[in-house]
């Protein structure tokens, strides 16, 4: 099972202060709109998202079909196949992807400690 690109989505109180902090430790803006209160930042292959007012808690994010540079992969495990495999392992879902569709979709699971894990396919 290929999970795709990985990032941590951080809920922040002040996106400008968070941007400055992460720039000070070596991250640069990769994508996003600070005026819309979200940025994606990178340091080599490490990706973090800064989101002000969008989420309640931090989220671990997997993007099937993408590289760490948000480029589409030629071959990848479709999100619906990942979902089916996890269901077969009795993983509980907070939300599910529609298995009758193709292309972009997402689902959410929660680990035993309450951490939210988003699987978000864009291709």
PDB file of C-alpha atoms in Angstrom:
ATOM      1  CA  UNK A   1       0.000   0.000   0.000  1.00  0.00           C
ATOM      2  CA  UNK A   2       1.575   3.271  -1.164  1.00  0.00           C
ATOM      3  CA  UNK A   3       0.325   6.187   0.942  1.00  0.00           C
ATOM      4  CA  UNK A   4       1.851   8.998  -1.134  1.00  0.00           C
ATOM      5  CA  UNK A   5       3.286  12.273   0.100  1.00  0.00           C
ATOM      6  CA  UNK A   6       3.291  12.909   3.848  1.00  0.00           C
ATOM      7  CA  UNK A   7       2.864  16.184   5.712  1.00  0.00           C
ATOM      8  CA  UNK A   8       1.757  17.486   9.064  1.00  0.00           C
ATOM      9  CA  UNK A   9      -1.063  20.034   9.029  1.00  0.00           C
ATOM     10  CA  UNK A  10      -0.684  22.363  12.006  1.00  0.00           C
ATOM     11  CA  UNK A  11      -3.512  24.423  13.410  1.00  0.00           C
ATOM     12  CA  UNK A  12      -1.984  27.803  14.276  1.00  0.00           C
ATOM     13  CA  UNK A  13      -3.210  30.851  16.200  1.00  0.00           C
ATOM     14  CA  UNK A  14      -1.319  33.482  14.173  1.00  0.00           C
ATOM     15  CA  UNK A  15      -0.277  32.445  10.662  1.00  0.00           C
ATOM     16  CA  UNK A  16       2.159  35.352  10.324  1.00  0.00           C
ATOM     17  CA  UNK A  17       3.966  34.469  13.566  1.00  0.00           C
ATOM     18  CA  UNK A  18       4.030  30.770  12.621  1.00  0.00           C
ATOM     19  CA  UNK A  19       5.364  31.548   9.135  1.00  0.00           C
ATOM     20  CA  UNK A  20       8.183  33.647  10.632  1.00  0.00           C
ATOM     21  CA  UNK A  21       9.001  30.932  13.175  1.00  0.00           C
ATOM     22  CA  UNK A  22       9.228  28.153  10.587  1.00  0.00           C
ATOM     23  CA  UNK A  23      11.238  30.366   8.219  1.00  0.00           C
ATOM     24  CA  UNK A  24      13.699  30.955  11.086  1.00  0.00           C
ATOM     25  CA  UNK A  25      14.274  27.209  11.384  1.00  0.00           C
ATOM     26  CA  UNK A  26      14.806  26.679   7.659  1.00  0.00           C
ATOM     27  CA  UNK A  27      11.395  26.260   6.011  1.00  0.00           C
ATOM     28  CA  UNK A  28      10.317  28.197   2.919  1.00  0.00           C
ATOM     29  CA  UNK A  29       6.829  28.818   1.535  1.00  0.00           C
ATOM     30  CA  UNK A  30       6.009  26.194  -1.095  1.00  0.00           C
ATOM     31  CA  UNK A  31       2.339  26.917  -1.743  1.00  0.00           C
ATOM     32  CA  UNK A  32      -0.688  28.592  -0.214  1.00  0.00           C
ATOM     33  CA  UNK A  33      -2.329  31.955   0.407  1.00  0.00           C
ATOM     34  CA  UNK A  34      -1.436  33.725   3.637  1.00  0.00           C
ATOM     35  CA  UNK A  35      -4.412  36.082   3.132  1.00  0.00           C
ATOM     36  CA  UNK A  36      -6.622  32.952   3.180  1.00  0.00           C
ATOM     37  CA  UNK A  37      -4.866  31.771   6.384  1.00  0.00           C
ATOM     38  CA  UNK A  38      -3.044  28.748   4.961  1.00  0.00           C
ATOM     39  CA  UNK A  39       0.492  28.014   3.793  1.00  0.00           C
ATOM     40  CA  UNK A  40       2.423  24.908   2.808  1.00  0.00           C
ATOM     41  CA  UNK A  41       6.087  25.099   3.796  1.00  0.00           C
ATOM     42  CA  UNK A  42       9.049  22.860   2.981  1.00  0.00           C
ATOM     43  CA  UNK A  43      12.529  22.116   4.228  1.00  0.00           C
ATOM     44  CA  UNK A  44      14.060  19.677   1.736  1.00  0.00           C
ATOM     45  CA  UNK A  45      11.536  16.785   1.672  1.00  0.00           C
ATOM     46  CA  UNK A  46       9.808  17.778   4.938  1.00  0.00           C
ATOM     47  CA  UNK A  47       6.369  19.327   4.369  1.00  0.00           C
ATOM     48  CA  UNK A  48       4.204  21.128   6.913  1.00  0.00           C
ATOM     49  CA  UNK A  49       0.948  22.972   6.441  1.00  0.00           C
ATOM     50  CA  UNK A  50       0.009  25.992   8.540  1.00  0.00           C
ATOM     51  CA  UNK A  51      -3.740  26.527   8.888  1.00  0.00           C
ATOM     52  CA  UNK A  52      -5.312  29.308  10.940  1.00  0.00           C
ATOM     53  CA  UNK A  53      -8.976  28.839  11.864  1.00  0.00           C
ATOM     54  CA  UNK A  54      -9.557  25.791   9.655  1.00  0.00           C
ATOM     55  CA  UNK A  55      -9.019  22.792  11.935  1.00  0.00           C
ATOM     56  CA  UNK A  56      -9.480  22.086  15.613  1.00  0.00           C
ATOM     57  CA  UNK A  57      -6.380  19.882  15.976  1.00  0.00           C
ATOM     58  CA  UNK A  58      -3.183  19.033  14.146  1.00  0.00           C
ATOM     59  CA  UNK A  59      -3.592  16.459  11.374  1.00  0.00           C
ATOM     60  CA  UNK A  60      -1.275  13.887   9.825  1.00  0.00           C
ATOM     61  CA  UNK A  61      -1.864  13.973   6.064  1.00  0.00           C
ATOM     62  CA  UNK A  62      -1.148  11.456   3.312  1.00  0.00           C
ATOM     63  CA  UNK A  63      -1.655  12.392  -0.344  1.00  0.00           C
ATOM     64  CA  UNK A  64      -1.913   9.278  -2.528  1.00  0.00           C
ATOM     65  CA  UNK A  65      -0.786  10.027  -6.073  1.00  0.00           C
ATOM     66  CA  UNK A  66       1.591  12.857  -5.169  1.00  0.00           C
ATOM     67  CA  UNK A  67       5.323  13.194  -4.624  1.00  0.00           C
ATOM     68  CA  UNK A  68       6.643  15.329  -1.750  1.00  0.00           C
ATOM     69  CA  UNK A  69       6.813  18.147  -4.350  1.00  0.00           C
ATOM     70  CA  UNK A  70       3.043  17.859  -5.059  1.00  0.00           C
ATOM     71  CA  UNK A  71       3.686  16.365  -8.486  1.00  0.00           C
ATOM     72  CA  UNK A  72       1.466  13.551  -9.764  1.00  0.00           C
ATOM     73  CA  UNK A  73       2.873  10.025  -9.669  1.00  0.00           C
ATOM     74  CA  UNK A  74       2.483   7.790 -12.716  1.00  0.00           C
ATOM     75  CA  UNK A  75       1.642   4.804 -10.534  1.00  0.00           C
ATOM     76  CA  UNK A  76       0.054   4.892  -7.089  1.00  0.00           C
ATOM     77  CA  UNK A  77      -2.460   3.135  -4.859  1.00  0.00           C
ATOM     78  CA  UNK A  78      -5.868   4.763  -5.330  1.00  0.00           C
ATOM     79  CA  UNK A  79      -7.435   6.128  -2.157  1.00  0.00           C
ATOM     80  CA  UNK A  80     -10.464   3.833  -2.529  1.00  0.00           C
ATOM     81  CA  UNK A  81      -8.126   0.797  -2.598  1.00  0.00           C
ATOM     82  CA  UNK A  82      -6.374   2.054   0.538  1.00  0.00           C
ATOM     83  CA  UNK A  83      -9.767   2.508   2.187  1.00  0.00           C
ATOM     84  CA  UNK A  84     -10.855  -1.043   1.242  1.00  0.00           C
ATOM     85  CA  UNK A  85      -7.625  -2.494   2.628  1.00  0.00           C
ATOM     86  CA  UNK A  86      -7.980  -0.582   5.905  1.00  0.00           C
ATOM     87  CA  UNK A  87     -11.630  -1.639   6.210  1.00  0.00           C
ATOM     88  CA  UNK A  88     -10.477  -5.237   5.803  1.00  0.00           C
ATOM     89  CA  UNK A  89      -8.205  -4.656   8.802  1.00  0.00           C
ATOM     90  CA  UNK A  90     -11.160  -3.319  10.831  1.00  0.00           C
ATOM     91  CA  UNK A  91      -9.898   0.257  10.959  1.00  0.00           C
ATOM     92  CA  UNK A  92     -12.679   2.634  12.047  1.00  0.00           C
ATOM     93  CA  UNK A  93     -13.408   5.617   9.799  1.00  0.00           C
ATOM     94  CA  UNK A  94     -14.472   9.132  10.806  1.00  0.00           C
ATOM     95  CA  UNK A  95     -15.348   9.875   7.155  1.00  0.00           C
ATOM     96  CA  UNK A  96     -15.183   7.737   4.027  1.00  0.00           C
ATOM     97  CA  UNK A  97     -14.458   8.226   0.337  1.00  0.00           C
ATOM     98  CA  UNK A  98     -17.238   7.272  -2.057  1.00  0.00           C
ATOM     99  CA  UNK A  99     -16.067   3.948  -3.477  1.00  0.00           C
ATOM    100  CA  UNK A 100     -18.248   4.451  -6.595  1.00  0.00           C
ATOM    101  CA  UNK A 101     -16.163   7.411  -7.813  1.00  0.00           C
ATOM    102  CA  UNK A 102     -12.757   7.947  -9.394  1.00  0.00           C
ATOM    103  CA  UNK A 103     -10.228  10.742  -9.083  1.00  0.00           C
ATOM    104  CA  UNK A 104      -9.987  13.122  -6.135  1.00  0.00           C
ATOM    105  CA  UNK A 105     -11.405  11.893  -2.823  1.00  0.00           C
ATOM    106  CA  UNK A 106     -10.572  11.768   0.867  1.00  0.00           C
ATOM    107  CA  UNK A 107     -11.249   9.937   4.097  1.00  0.00           C
ATOM    108  CA  UNK A 108     -10.325  10.397   7.746  1.00  0.00           C
ATOM    109  CA  UNK A 109      -9.309   7.898  10.407  1.00  0.00           C
ATOM    110  CA  UNK A 110      -8.229   8.440  14.006  1.00  0.00           C
ATOM    111  CA  UNK A 111      -5.363   6.607  15.684  1.00  0.00           C
ATOM    112  CA  UNK A 112      -5.690   5.060  19.181  1.00  0.00           C
ATOM    113  CA  UNK A 113      -4.450   8.300  20.792  1.00  0.00           C
ATOM    114  CA  UNK A 114      -7.025  10.481  19.047  1.00  0.00           C
ATOM    115  CA  UNK A 115      -4.734  11.841  16.324  1.00  0.00           C
ATOM    116  CA  UNK A 116      -6.565  12.664  13.120  1.00  0.00           C
ATOM    117  CA  UNK A 117      -5.149  11.155   9.916  1.00  0.00           C
ATOM    118  CA  UNK A 118      -6.375  12.572   6.618  1.00  0.00           C
ATOM    119  CA  UNK A 119      -5.953  10.658   3.362  1.00  0.00           C
ATOM    120  CA  UNK A 120      -6.489  13.243   0.622  1.00  0.00           C
ATOM    121  CA  UNK A 121      -6.060  12.284  -3.036  1.00  0.00           C
ATOM    122  CA  UNK A 122      -5.937  15.198  -5.482  1.00  0.00           C
ATOM    123  CA  UNK A 123      -5.525  13.259  -8.754  1.00  0.00           C
TER     124      UNK A 123
END
